[in-house]
Amino acid sequence: MQIIDGKAVASQIKQEIAIEVEAIKNAGGKTPHLAAILVGHDGGSETYVAHKVKACAECGFKSTLIRMDENVSEDELLDKVYQLNNDPDIDGFIVQLPLPKHISEQKVIEAIDFRKDVDGFHPVNVGRMSIGLPCFVSATPAGIMDLLSRYKIETKGKHCVVLGRSNIVGKPVAALMMQKSYPGNATVTVCHSATPNIKEICLSADIIIAALGSPEFLTGDMVKEGVTVIDVGTTRVPNPNTKSGFKLTGDIKFDEVSQKAAFITPVPGGVGPMTICSLMKNTLLAGKKAIYK
Ligand code: GUN
């Protein structure tokens, strides 16, 4: 059994990006610039955005954090989005989710110029991804694909079972795993809350990508020997024995599944660190105008 070390891969990719950015700067090119809009003071969002700003510094990017009040109106937020759309120094930007209830996330996502949508959430990027055109692929699916290819995991003709059908992980990763190029070309089954025979389906899987948000859902008796397992779940399960009072728990019962798996991601340290790394990759592509002019 081999652990898929997302932390190590992410660190390596960030180093590769930093080297490329240094070369761009030395050649007189523009420093990639990522902006993030953070509305309110949600604890999780604060942490995510701080990590993104730190990753920008590690990669040699410029970053701008725009804070808006919890009570900001939808129109004010949309105005800020239009301002960033039209700012030539900003190559890409994100609006950190979730947003307060009075603001439509979909409206905000669709207001972002798709050429600057480094989160890959805009319908143009989602649509282009699903038909295999160059685009910004969203962070978690892109990170999973990077892990599979960095560990040279065979995917062609394999049965890949995706657990979960969310717009940000399940659906896009299923689309990527069935595309013809590597890492893909797999036969993909998507299971969700209305799937009656999940155990039988998982037992026939060569690759399982678990993105249900259901702690320790996948148990040892649900997988075959030699399976590759990617755990996207990160649920904060209350735990009095930890300093923070909770334990970050994946969708996989690691102790059981790791007995049978050939490759497996840990939680934390698997898919998580890859997501920010994918955002950095998209920002570099945006800075280079590599996808959209
Ligand atoms: N909230 C949690 N994950 C993400 C992400 O990848 N992008 C944005 N914009 N918000 C998030």
XYZ file of C-alpha atoms and ligand atoms in Angstrom:
304
model
C 0.000 0.000 0.000
C 1.291 3.404 -0.948
C 0.119 6.646 0.657
C -0.641 9.375 -1.867
C 1.132 12.302 -0.235
C -0.788 15.365 -1.367
C 1.184 17.642 0.904
C 4.484 16.664 -0.715
C 3.103 16.844 -4.274
C 1.533 20.252 -3.612
C 4.782 21.573 -2.223
C 6.662 20.314 -5.285
C 4.154 21.865 -7.708
C 4.355 25.222 -5.886
C 8.156 25.089 -6.205
C 7.832 24.399 -9.942
C 5.452 27.354 -10.285
C 7.821 29.614 -8.317
C 10.694 28.721 -10.670
C 8.540 29.530 -13.701
C 7.366 32.829 -12.197
C 10.962 33.807 -11.442
C 11.850 33.145 -15.078
C 8.879 35.237 -16.265
C 9.936 38.126 -14.023
C 13.577 37.878 -15.115
C 12.440 38.063 -18.736
C 10.552 41.289 -17.933
C 7.119 39.651 -17.883
C 4.171 40.486 -15.660
C 3.937 39.107 -12.131
C 0.779 36.939 -11.887
C -1.787 38.660 -9.678
C -4.609 36.879 -7.821
C -7.325 38.770 -5.952
C -9.729 37.282 -3.422
C -12.971 38.795 -2.167
C -13.880 37.753 1.352
C -17.327 38.711 2.631
C -17.777 38.664 6.414
C -15.660 36.754 8.932
C -16.585 33.071 8.586
C -13.835 31.145 10.404
C -13.327 28.513 7.717
C -13.266 31.098 4.913
C -10.752 33.254 6.810
C -8.434 30.251 7.065
C -8.833 29.239 3.410
C -8.193 32.766 2.168
C -5.147 33.170 4.434
C -3.739 29.946 2.948
C -4.361 31.244 -0.567
C -2.573 34.521 0.160
C 0.360 32.578 1.654
C 0.516 30.274 -1.378
C 0.653 33.329 -3.665
C 3.728 34.573 -1.778
C 5.335 31.110 -2.039
C 4.779 31.098 -5.794
C 6.047 34.663 -6.300
C 2.583 36.016 -7.189
C 1.089 39.329 -6.215
C -2.114 38.953 -4.191
C -4.856 41.329 -3.131
C -7.367 40.534 -0.420
C -10.579 42.545 -0.595
C -12.691 42.383 2.546
C -16.360 43.280 2.466
C -18.768 43.585 5.347
C -21.122 40.697 6.165
C -24.042 43.061 5.411
C -22.758 44.204 2.019
C -25.547 44.284 -0.571
C -25.556 41.970 -3.561
C -25.243 45.005 -5.856
C -22.177 46.292 -4.014
C -20.523 42.892 -4.300
C -21.429 42.664 -7.987
C -19.930 46.137 -8.530
C -16.672 44.930 -6.967
C -16.709 41.902 -9.273
C -17.177 44.156 -12.331
C -14.332 46.355 -11.095
C -11.987 43.349 -10.885
C -13.195 42.083 -14.274
C -11.991 45.391 -15.741
C -8.745 45.777 -13.790
C -5.918 44.899 -16.196
C -3.454 44.193 -13.373
C -5.632 41.414 -11.905
C -5.142 38.190 -13.859
C -7.616 36.124 -11.893
C -9.824 36.391 -8.846
C -12.099 34.402 -6.591
C -15.069 35.215 -4.415
C -14.720 33.032 -1.339
C -17.805 30.876 -0.691
C -20.104 30.511 1.156
C -21.655 33.974 0.867
C -24.212 35.383 3.310
C -27.748 34.124 2.671
C -29.016 37.408 1.174
C -26.562 37.135 -1.750
C -27.073 34.761 -4.678
C -23.849 32.768 -5.118
C -24.869 31.746 -8.622
C -25.443 35.359 -9.664
C -22.014 36.329 -8.330
C -20.274 33.379 -10.013
C -21.896 34.250 -13.343
C -20.867 37.909 -12.979
C -17.170 36.944 -12.913
C -15.468 37.248 -16.304
C -14.846 33.585 -17.214
C -11.372 34.582 -18.440
C -10.509 35.537 -14.834
C -12.497 32.757 -13.136
C -9.530 30.843 -11.692
C -11.924 28.897 -9.432
C -13.411 27.362 -12.588
C -16.962 27.801 -11.280
C -18.370 29.905 -14.143
C -20.698 27.941 -16.464
C -18.410 28.706 -19.433
C -15.482 26.985 -17.687
C -17.649 24.120 -16.415
C -19.099 23.622 -19.920
C -15.718 23.769 -21.649
C -14.289 21.295 -19.115
C -17.125 18.860 -19.762
C -16.460 18.829 -23.522
C -12.670 18.703 -23.130
C -11.802 22.265 -24.182
C -9.012 24.301 -22.536
C -10.440 26.057 -19.474
C -9.919 26.729 -15.795
C -10.691 23.429 -14.056
C -11.911 23.839 -10.500
C -9.439 23.168 -7.723
C -10.493 19.858 -6.189
C -11.086 17.885 -9.424
C -7.857 19.299 -10.895
C -5.960 18.331 -7.730
C -7.281 14.767 -7.908
C -6.215 14.447 -11.545
C -2.741 15.761 -10.655
C -2.376 13.197 -7.865
C -3.354 10.324 -10.183
C -0.866 11.420 -12.812
C 2.001 12.233 -10.410
C 1.659 8.703 -8.947
C 1.345 7.280 -12.507
C -1.854 5.443 -11.567
C -3.320 3.585 -14.546
C -6.802 4.873 -15.366
C -7.426 3.728 -18.954
C -10.194 1.144 -19.075
C -10.446 1.058 -15.280
C -13.731 1.194 -13.412
C -13.826 4.485 -11.508
C -16.592 4.923 -8.959
C -17.336 8.481 -7.879
C -19.289 8.782 -4.636
C -21.212 12.054 -4.676
C -22.638 14.248 -7.421
C -21.873 17.779 -6.220
C -21.249 20.508 -8.772
C -17.803 21.237 -7.349
C -16.396 17.695 -7.072
C -18.536 14.696 -8.091
C -19.833 15.915 -11.454
C -16.592 17.527 -12.711
C -14.313 14.698 -11.567
C -16.624 12.161 -13.259
C -16.400 14.186 -16.490
C -12.592 14.366 -16.251
C -12.209 10.648 -15.509
C -14.192 9.750 -18.637
C -12.371 12.121 -20.998
C -10.143 10.368 -23.493
C -6.764 11.689 -22.361
C -4.735 10.574 -19.316
C -5.582 10.620 -16.450
C -8.980 9.532 -17.683
C -10.343 7.098 -20.244
C -11.985 5.229 -17.369
C -15.444 3.702 -17.184
C -17.179 5.927 -14.678
C -20.066 5.198 -12.332
C -21.463 7.993 -10.170
C -23.214 6.913 -6.972
C -25.373 9.206 -4.831
C -27.981 9.157 -2.101
C -30.532 7.420 -4.344
C -28.181 4.612 -5.459
C -29.479 1.366 -3.893
C -26.493 -0.963 -4.320
C -23.462 1.190 -3.538
C -21.549 -1.646 -1.873
C -21.754 -3.933 -4.945
C -20.723 -1.075 -7.221
C -17.764 -0.129 -4.993
C -16.630 -3.763 -4.855
C -16.173 -3.704 -8.631
C -14.205 -0.431 -8.584
C -10.517 -0.106 -9.487
C -10.547 3.549 -8.418
C -12.896 5.116 -5.866
C -13.203 8.884 -5.489
C -15.219 9.567 -2.337
C -16.782 13.027 -2.162
C -19.933 12.577 -0.105
C -19.070 14.521 3.032
C -20.198 11.494 5.032
C -17.529 10.611 7.629
C -16.058 7.090 7.300
C -18.762 6.037 4.821
C -16.507 3.678 2.838
C -15.544 0.658 4.923
C -13.113 -2.207 4.279
C -15.838 -4.660 3.218
C -16.857 -2.300 0.375
C -13.571 -2.409 -1.572
C -11.548 -4.989 -3.468
C -7.839 -5.731 -3.117
C -5.580 -3.353 -5.059
C -8.061 -0.490 -5.282
C -6.935 3.152 -5.523
C -8.883 5.354 -3.122
C -9.077 9.150 -3.198
C -10.761 10.671 -0.147
C -12.194 14.151 -0.681
C -14.214 14.221 2.542
C -13.266 16.719 5.223
C -15.923 16.782 7.927
C -15.170 18.372 11.301
C -16.298 15.611 13.645
C -16.462 16.645 17.322
C -13.683 14.976 19.296
C -12.926 15.891 22.920
C -9.419 14.388 22.677
C -8.107 17.011 20.264
C -6.964 20.547 21.031
C -9.436 22.085 18.585
C -12.311 19.928 19.852
C -12.834 18.262 16.474
C -11.109 15.839 14.140
C -10.988 16.353 10.392
C -12.544 13.132 9.121
C -12.650 11.801 5.580
C -15.298 9.717 3.812
C -13.163 6.593 4.162
C -12.561 4.363 7.156
C -8.829 4.622 6.634
C -7.666 1.804 8.951
C -9.860 -0.739 7.168
C -9.640 0.453 3.558
C -5.853 0.933 3.670
C -5.483 -2.826 4.402
C -6.705 -3.562 0.873
C -5.751 -0.463 -1.135
C -2.772 -0.185 -3.480
C -2.891 3.630 -3.263
C -4.776 5.760 -0.749
C -4.963 9.431 0.248
C -4.856 10.345 3.936
C -7.041 12.995 5.596
C -5.541 15.476 6.237
C -2.624 15.656 3.793
C -4.185 14.077 0.702
C -6.483 16.006 -1.617
C -6.705 19.079 0.669
C -3.244 20.577 0.040
C -3.687 20.024 -3.720
C -6.648 22.375 -4.017
C -4.760 25.606 -3.336
C -2.034 24.347 -5.587
C -4.559 23.978 -8.443
C -5.692 27.555 -7.847
C -2.061 28.666 -8.175
C -1.730 26.724 -11.444
C -4.832 28.435 -12.826
C -3.546 31.845 -11.752
C -0.243 31.203 -13.537
C -2.180 30.185 -16.682
C -4.310 33.331 -16.353
C -1.204 35.494 -15.951
C 0.324 33.938 -19.071
C -2.979 34.327 -20.960
C -2.421 30.657 -21.760
C -6.109 29.741 -22.024
C -7.974 32.933 -22.883
C -6.388 35.967 -24.571
N -15.033 27.734 -0.342
C -14.573 26.477 -0.119
N -13.795 26.070 -1.150
C -13.775 27.092 -2.041
C -13.139 27.277 -3.293
O -12.446 26.408 -3.831
N -13.353 28.488 -3.892
C -14.137 29.448 -3.339
N -14.296 30.586 -4.028
N -14.738 29.300 -2.183
C -14.565 28.138 -1.526
